[in-house]
Coordinates of C-alpha atoms and ligand atoms in Angstrom, one line a residue:
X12 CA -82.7 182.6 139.2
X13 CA -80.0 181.1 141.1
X14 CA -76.7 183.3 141.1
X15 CA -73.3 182.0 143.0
X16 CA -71.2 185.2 143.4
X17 CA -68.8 183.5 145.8
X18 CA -68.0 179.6 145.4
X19 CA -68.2 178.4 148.8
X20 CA -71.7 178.8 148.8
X21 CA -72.3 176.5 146.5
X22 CA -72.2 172.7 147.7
X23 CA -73.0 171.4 144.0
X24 CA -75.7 169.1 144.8
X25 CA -77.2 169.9 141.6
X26 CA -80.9 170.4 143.2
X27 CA -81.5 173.4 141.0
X28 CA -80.4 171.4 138.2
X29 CA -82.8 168.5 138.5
X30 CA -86.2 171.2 139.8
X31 CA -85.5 173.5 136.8
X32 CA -89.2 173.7 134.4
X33 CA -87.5 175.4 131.3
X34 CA -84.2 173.4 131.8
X35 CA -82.0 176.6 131.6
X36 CA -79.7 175.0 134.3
X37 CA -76.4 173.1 133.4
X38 CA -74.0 171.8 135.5
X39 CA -70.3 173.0 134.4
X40 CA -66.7 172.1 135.7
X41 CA -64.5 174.7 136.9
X42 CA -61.2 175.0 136.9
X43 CA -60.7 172.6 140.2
X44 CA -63.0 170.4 138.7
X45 CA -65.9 171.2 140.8
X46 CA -69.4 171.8 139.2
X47 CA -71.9 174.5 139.6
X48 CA -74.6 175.8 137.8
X49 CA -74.4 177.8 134.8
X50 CA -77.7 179.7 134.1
X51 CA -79.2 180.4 130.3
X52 CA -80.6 183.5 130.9
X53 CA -82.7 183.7 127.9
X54 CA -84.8 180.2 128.8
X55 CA -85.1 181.3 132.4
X56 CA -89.0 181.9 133.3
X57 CA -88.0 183.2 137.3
X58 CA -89.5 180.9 138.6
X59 CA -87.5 181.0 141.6
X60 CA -87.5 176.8 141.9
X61 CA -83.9 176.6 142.3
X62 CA -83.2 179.4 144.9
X63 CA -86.0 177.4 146.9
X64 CA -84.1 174.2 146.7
X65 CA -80.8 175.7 147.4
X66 CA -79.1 174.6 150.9
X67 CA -77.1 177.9 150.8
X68 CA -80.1 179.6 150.4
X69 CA -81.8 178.6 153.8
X70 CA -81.2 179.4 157.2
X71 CA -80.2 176.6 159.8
X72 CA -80.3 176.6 163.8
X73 CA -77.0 175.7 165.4
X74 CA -78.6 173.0 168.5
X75 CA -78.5 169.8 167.4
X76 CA -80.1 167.4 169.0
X77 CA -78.2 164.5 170.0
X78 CA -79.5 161.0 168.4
X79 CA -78.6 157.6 169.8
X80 CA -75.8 156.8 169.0
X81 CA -74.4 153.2 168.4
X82 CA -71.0 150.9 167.4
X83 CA -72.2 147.9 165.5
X84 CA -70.7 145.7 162.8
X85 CA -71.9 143.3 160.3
X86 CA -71.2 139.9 161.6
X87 CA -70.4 138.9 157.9
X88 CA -66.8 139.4 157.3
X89 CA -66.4 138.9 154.1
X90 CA -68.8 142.0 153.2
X91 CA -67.1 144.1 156.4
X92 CA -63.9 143.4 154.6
X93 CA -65.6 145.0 151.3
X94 CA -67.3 148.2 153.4
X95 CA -65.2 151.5 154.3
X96 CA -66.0 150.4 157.7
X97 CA -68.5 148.0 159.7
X98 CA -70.6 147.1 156.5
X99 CA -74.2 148.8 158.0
X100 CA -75.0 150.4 154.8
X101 CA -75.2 147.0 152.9
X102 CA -77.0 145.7 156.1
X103 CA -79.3 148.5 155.8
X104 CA -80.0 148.5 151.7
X105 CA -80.6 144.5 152.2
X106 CA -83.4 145.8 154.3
X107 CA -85.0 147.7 151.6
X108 CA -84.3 145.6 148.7
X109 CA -85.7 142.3 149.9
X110 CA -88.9 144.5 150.9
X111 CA -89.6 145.4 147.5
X112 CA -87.6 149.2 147.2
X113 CA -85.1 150.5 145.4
X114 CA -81.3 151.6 146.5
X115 CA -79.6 154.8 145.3
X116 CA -76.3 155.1 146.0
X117 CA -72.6 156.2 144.4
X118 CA -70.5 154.0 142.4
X119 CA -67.3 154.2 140.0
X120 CA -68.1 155.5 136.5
X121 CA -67.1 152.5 133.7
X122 CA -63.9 154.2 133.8
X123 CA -63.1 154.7 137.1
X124 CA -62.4 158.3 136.3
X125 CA -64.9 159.6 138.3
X126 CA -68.6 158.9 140.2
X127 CA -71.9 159.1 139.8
X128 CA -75.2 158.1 141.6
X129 CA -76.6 154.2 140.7
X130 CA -80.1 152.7 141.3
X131 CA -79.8 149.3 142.4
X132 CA -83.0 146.8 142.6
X133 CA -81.5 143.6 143.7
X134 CA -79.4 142.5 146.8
X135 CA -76.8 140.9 144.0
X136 CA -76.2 144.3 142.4
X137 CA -74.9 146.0 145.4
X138 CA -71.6 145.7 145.1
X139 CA -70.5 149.2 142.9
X140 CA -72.2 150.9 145.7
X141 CA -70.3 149.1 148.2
X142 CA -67.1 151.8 149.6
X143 CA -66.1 155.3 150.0
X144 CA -65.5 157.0 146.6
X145 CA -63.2 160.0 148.2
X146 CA -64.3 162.3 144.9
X147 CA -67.5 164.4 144.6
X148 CA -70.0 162.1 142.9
X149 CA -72.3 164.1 139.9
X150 CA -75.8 164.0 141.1
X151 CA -77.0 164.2 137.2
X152 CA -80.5 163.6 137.6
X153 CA -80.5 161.5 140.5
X154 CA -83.3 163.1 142.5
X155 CA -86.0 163.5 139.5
X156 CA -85.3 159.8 139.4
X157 CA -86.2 159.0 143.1
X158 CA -89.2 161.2 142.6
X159 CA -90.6 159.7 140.0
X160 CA -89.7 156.2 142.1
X161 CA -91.4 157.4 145.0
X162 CA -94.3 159.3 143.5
X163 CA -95.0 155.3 141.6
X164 CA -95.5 153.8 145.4
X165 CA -92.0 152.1 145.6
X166 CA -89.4 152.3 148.8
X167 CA -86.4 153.9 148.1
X168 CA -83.0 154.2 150.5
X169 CA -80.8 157.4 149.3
X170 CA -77.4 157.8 150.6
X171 CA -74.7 160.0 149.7
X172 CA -73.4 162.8 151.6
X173 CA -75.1 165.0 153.8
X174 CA -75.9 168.2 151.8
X175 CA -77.0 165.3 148.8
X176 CA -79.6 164.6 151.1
X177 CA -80.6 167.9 152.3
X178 CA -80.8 168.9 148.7
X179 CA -82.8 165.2 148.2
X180 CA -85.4 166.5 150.5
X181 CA -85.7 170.3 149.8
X182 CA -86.0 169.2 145.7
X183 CA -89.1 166.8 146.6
X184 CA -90.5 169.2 148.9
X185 CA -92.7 167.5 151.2
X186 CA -92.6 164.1 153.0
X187 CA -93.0 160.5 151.5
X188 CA -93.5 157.3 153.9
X189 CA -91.5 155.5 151.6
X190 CA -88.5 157.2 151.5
X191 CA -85.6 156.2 153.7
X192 CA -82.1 158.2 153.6
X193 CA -79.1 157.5 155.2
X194 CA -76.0 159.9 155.3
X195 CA -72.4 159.5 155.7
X196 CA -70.3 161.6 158.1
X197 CA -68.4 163.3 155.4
X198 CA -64.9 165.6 156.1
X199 CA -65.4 167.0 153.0
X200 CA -65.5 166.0 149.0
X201 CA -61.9 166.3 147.0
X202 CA -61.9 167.5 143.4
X203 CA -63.6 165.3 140.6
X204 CA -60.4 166.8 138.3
X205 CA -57.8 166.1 140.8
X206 CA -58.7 162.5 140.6
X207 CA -59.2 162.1 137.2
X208 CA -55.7 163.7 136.5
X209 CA -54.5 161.2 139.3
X210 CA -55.4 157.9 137.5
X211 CA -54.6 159.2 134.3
X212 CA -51.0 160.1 135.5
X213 CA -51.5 156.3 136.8
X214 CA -52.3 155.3 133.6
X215 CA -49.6 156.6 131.4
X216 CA -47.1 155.5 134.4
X217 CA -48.2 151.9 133.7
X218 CA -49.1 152.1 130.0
X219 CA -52.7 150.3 130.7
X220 CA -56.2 151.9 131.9
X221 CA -57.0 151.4 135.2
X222 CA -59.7 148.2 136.1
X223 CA -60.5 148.8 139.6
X224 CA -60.4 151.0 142.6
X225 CA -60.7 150.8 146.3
X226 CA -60.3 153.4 147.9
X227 CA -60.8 151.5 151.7
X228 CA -58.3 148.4 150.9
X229 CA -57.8 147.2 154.6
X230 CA -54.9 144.9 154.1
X231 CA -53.2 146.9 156.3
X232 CA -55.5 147.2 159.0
X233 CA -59.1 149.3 159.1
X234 CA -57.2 152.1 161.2
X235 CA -54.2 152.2 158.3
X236 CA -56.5 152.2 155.0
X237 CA -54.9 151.8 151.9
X238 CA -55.9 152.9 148.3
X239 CA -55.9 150.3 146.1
X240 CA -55.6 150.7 142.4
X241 CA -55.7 147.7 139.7
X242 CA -54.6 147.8 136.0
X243 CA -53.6 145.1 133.5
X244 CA -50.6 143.6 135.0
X245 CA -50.2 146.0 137.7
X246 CA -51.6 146.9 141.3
X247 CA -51.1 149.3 143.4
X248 CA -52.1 149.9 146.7
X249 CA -50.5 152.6 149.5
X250 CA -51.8 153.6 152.6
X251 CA -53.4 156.8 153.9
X252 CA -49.7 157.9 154.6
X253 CA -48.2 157.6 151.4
X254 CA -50.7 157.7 148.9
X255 CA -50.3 161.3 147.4
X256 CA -54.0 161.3 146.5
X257 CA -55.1 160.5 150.4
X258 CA -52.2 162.8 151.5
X259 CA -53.9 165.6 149.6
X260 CA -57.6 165.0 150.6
X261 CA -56.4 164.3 154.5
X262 CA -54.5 167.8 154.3
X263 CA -57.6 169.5 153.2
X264 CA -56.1 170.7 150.3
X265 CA -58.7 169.1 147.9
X266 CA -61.9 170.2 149.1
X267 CA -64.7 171.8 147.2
X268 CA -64.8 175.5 148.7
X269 CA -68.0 175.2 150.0
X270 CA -66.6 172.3 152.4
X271 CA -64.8 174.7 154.8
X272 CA -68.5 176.4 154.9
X273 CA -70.3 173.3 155.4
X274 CA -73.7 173.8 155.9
X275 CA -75.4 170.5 155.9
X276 CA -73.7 170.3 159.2
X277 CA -76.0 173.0 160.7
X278 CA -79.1 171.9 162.7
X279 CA -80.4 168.4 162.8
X280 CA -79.6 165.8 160.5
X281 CA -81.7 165.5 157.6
X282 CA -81.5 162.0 157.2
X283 CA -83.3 159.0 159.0
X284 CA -79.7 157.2 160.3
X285 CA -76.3 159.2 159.9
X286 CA -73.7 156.7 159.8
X287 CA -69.3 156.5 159.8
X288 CA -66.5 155.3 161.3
X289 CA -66.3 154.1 164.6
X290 CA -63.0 156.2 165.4
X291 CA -61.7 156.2 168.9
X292 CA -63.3 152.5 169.3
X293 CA -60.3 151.1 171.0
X294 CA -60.8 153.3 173.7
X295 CA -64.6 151.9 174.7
X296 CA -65.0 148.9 173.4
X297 CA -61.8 147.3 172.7
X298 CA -63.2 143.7 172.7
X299 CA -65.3 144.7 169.8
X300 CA -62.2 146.2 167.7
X301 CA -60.3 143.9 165.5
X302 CA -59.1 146.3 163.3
X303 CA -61.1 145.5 160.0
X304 CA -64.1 147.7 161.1
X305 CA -66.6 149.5 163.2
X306 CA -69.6 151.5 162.0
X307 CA -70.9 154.3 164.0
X308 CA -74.6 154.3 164.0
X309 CA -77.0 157.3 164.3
X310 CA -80.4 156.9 164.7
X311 CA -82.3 160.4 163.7
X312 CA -85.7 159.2 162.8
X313 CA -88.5 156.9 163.8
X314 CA -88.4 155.2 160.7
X315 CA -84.4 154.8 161.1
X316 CA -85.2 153.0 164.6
X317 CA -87.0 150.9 162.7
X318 CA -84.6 149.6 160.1
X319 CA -82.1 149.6 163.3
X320 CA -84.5 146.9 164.8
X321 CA -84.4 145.1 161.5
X322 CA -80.4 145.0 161.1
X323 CA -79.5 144.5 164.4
X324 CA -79.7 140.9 164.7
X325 CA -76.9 140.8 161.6
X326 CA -74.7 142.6 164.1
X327 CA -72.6 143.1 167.3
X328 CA -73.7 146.4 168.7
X329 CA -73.5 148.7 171.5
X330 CA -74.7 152.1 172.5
X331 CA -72.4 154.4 173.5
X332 CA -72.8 157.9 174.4
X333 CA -73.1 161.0 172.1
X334 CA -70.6 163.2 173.6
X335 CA -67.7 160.0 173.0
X336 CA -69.0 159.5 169.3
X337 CA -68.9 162.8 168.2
X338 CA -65.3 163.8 169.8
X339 CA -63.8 160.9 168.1
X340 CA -65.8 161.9 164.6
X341 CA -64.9 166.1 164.5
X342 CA -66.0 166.1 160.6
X343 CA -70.2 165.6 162.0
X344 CA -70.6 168.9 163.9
X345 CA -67.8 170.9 162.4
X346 CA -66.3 172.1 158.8
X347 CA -62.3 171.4 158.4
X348 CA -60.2 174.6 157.8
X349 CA -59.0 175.6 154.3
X350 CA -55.2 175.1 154.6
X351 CA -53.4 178.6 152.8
X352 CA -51.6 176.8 150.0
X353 CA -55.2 176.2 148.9
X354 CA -55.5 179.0 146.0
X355 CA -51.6 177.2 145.0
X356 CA -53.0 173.9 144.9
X357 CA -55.5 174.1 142.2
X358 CA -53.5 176.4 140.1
X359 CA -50.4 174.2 140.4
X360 CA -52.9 171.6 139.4
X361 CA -53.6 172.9 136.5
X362 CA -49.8 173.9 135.3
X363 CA -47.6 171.6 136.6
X364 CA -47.0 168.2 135.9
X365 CA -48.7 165.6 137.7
X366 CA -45.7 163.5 139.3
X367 CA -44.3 167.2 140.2
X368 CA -47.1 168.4 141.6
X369 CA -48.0 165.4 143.8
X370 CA -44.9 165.2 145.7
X371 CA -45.1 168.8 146.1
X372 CA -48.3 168.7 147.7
X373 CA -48.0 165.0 149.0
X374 CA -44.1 165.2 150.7
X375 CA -43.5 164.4 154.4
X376 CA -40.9 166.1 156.4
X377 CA -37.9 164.4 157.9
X378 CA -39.2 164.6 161.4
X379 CA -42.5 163.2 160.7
X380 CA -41.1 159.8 159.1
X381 CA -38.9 159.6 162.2
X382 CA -42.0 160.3 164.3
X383 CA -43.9 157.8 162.3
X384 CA -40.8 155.1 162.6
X385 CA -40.7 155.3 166.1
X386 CA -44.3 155.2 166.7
X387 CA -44.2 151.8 164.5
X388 CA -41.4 150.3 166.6
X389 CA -43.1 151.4 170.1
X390 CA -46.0 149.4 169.0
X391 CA -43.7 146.2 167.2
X392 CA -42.6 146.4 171.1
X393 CA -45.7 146.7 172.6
X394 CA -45.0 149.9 174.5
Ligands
LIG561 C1 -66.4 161.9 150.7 C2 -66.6 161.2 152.0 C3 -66.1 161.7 153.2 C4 -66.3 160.9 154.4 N1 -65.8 161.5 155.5 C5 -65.9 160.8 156.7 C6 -65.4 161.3 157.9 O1 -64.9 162.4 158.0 N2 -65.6 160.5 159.1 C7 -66.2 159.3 159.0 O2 -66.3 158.7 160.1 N3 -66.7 158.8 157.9 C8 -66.6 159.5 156.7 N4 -67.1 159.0 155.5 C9 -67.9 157.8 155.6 C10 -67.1 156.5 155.7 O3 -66.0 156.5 154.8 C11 -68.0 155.3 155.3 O4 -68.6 155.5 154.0 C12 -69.2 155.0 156.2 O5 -68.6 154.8 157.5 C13 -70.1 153.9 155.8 O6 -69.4 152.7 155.8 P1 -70.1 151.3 155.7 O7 -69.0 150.2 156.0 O8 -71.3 151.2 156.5 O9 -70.6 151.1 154.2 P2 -69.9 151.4 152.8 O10 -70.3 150.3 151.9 O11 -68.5 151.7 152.9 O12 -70.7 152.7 152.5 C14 -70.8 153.2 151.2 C15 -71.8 154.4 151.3 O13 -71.1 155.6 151.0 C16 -71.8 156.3 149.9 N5 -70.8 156.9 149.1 C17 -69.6 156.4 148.7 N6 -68.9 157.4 148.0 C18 -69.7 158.5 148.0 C19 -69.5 159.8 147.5 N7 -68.4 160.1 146.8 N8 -70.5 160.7 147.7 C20 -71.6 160.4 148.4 N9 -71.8 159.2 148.9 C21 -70.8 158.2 148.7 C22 -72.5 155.1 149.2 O14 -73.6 155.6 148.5 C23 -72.9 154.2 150.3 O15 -74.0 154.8 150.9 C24 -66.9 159.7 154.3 C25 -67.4 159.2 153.1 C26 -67.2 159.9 151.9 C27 -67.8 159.3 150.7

């Protein structure tokens, strides 16, 4: 039976949820909000399912090999303008959709309090999916339900993060022809409790629940992402510097423990196309960078050529090399560090109050916002 005796090696992909026989595997919240499993000991038959579909469990090979790599962008801007960054994903779930298959993908729960994974069967529907949610989503019983999609003849796309996918394919345990997966480059997922205490705080600050989020508002530019948050009569929306919520993920303070011990980042990619942000676009392609944008594109598989092929003429592309990609994108090959005001963090969460807390954890020195001013007026003078 599965036993986590240090957090950080567990991802919380909830594979040995969905594979358990005797269902004597529950997911449960810690105190940062994370989940893990929690084992009943007396329905446990040791089987020995869930250590066999456990990422931590397995052993990786550190030479990745290096996959084509591409910048492209939707040439729709109106769906761009609603992606984190070029718009590929939709380009690539249109793909599946209008040939028949099924989308899984993570969108807003009705309350925007946290996230969860959603099957999508029509082009129309894909909007929730649309967007970075900067939260771990709960997998519930997402992969039992591609399983039993796949296993019926359909096509499925899954995308999520990486070690969703890895525990995607190590739950299903051999390979379908219909299955497509596409992973996002991901830094690392905050905690599902931070947020929720964050639009609550937002909430009672406002007096009204909270309608929508976006968590990629580019009003400001692509490179200068904002947070956007809608209520009844109000809106908020600041940018990656002043939001405390972005402030605290970008810091590292946020992360689930196993994502300074990353292991989906180990060996090759798991998924057919691995795709991000285009950072450091400027410096290659400026022509194709208008600031509302860029996708990088990874192509891992044969069958992720293929829906490459299919997209492509949606898009403006170009290949660029590896080695350029990946130095602009650290969070692909390498875990971020766990800052030391970690352990703090979380139990200051838990004590202190919210508005306290945040610009605790979420203040900028003196000599940064002079930093940051000047930067702004070097660039209002074009030097
Ligand atoms: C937690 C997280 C960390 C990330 N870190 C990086 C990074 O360090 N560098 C980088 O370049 N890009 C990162 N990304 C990816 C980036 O933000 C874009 O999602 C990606 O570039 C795809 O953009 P798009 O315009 O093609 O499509 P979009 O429409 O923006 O793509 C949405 C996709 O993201 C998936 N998704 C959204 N929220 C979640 C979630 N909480 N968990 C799992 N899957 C989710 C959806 O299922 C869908 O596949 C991260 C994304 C997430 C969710």
């Amino acid at each position: 039976m599965i036993s986590i005796t240090e957090n950080n090696e567990c991802c919380g992909c909830g594979a040995c949820n969905n594979i358990c026989p005797s269902g004597c595997i529950d997911m449960v919240p810690d105190d940062e909000g994370f989940l893990y499993p929690d084992v009943d000991f007396e329905k446990c038959i040791d089987c020995g399912l869930c250590e066999k579909v456990c990422l931590y469990k397995q052993f990786g090979d550190d030479d990745k090999k290096k996959p084509d790599c591409y910048a492209m962008k939707a040439m729709d801007n109106e769906l761009r303008e609603n992606s984190s960054s070029g718009g590929v994903f939709s380009l690539i779930s249109y793909d599946i959709l209008q040939s028949g298959g099924f989308v899984y993908g993570v969108s807003m729960d009705e309350n925007n309090k946290s996230c969860s994974f959603l099957k999508v069967g029509k082009c129309e529907a894909l909007n929730p999916l649309r967007g970075s949610k900067y939260l771990q989503a709960n997998a519930g019983e997402v992969y039992k339900m591609v399983k039993s999609d796949l296993d019926n003849g359909n096509k499925v796309l899954f995308s999520g993060v990486p070690c969703q996918i890895i525990a995607l394919k190590l739950f299903l345990g051999k390979e379908y022809d219909n299955l497509y997966c596409v992973e996002v480059i991901c830094h690392g997922v905050p905690s599902p409790l931070l947020w929720k205490k964050y639009i609550e705080y937002i909430e009672r600050k406002n007096k009204t629940s909270v309608s929508a989020v976006n968590f990629r508002n580019k009003n400001g530019g692509w490179k200068n992402f904002s947070l956007k948050i809608d209520g009844v009569g109000f809106t908020q929306s600041k940018n990656i510097s002043n939001d405390p919520y972005l402030v605290m993920f970008l810091r590292n303070y946020s992360l689930r423990p196993s994502c300074y011990n990353c292991k989906a980042k180990i060996g090759d990619s798991s998924a057919d196309l691995t795709i991000a942000d285009f950072w450091g676009i400027e410096k290659i392609l400026p022509d194709m960078d208008d600031n509302r944008g860029v996708s990088l594109v990874m192509i891992n598989t044969e069958k992720g050529r293929c829906v490459f092929e299919n997209i492509k003429a949606l898009t403006l592309f170009a290949q660029v090399p590896y080695d350029f990609a990946v130095s602009n994108n650290t969070a692909y090959l390498r875990s971020c560090s766990m800052p030391k005001e970690r352990q703090e963090f979380f139990k200051d969460l838990n004590s202190m109050d919210f508005e306290m807390f945040s610009k605790k954890y979420s203040r900028v020195s003196a000599y940064k916002k002079i930093k940051r001013w000047l930067s702004t007026v070097k660039k209002q003078l074009g030097l």
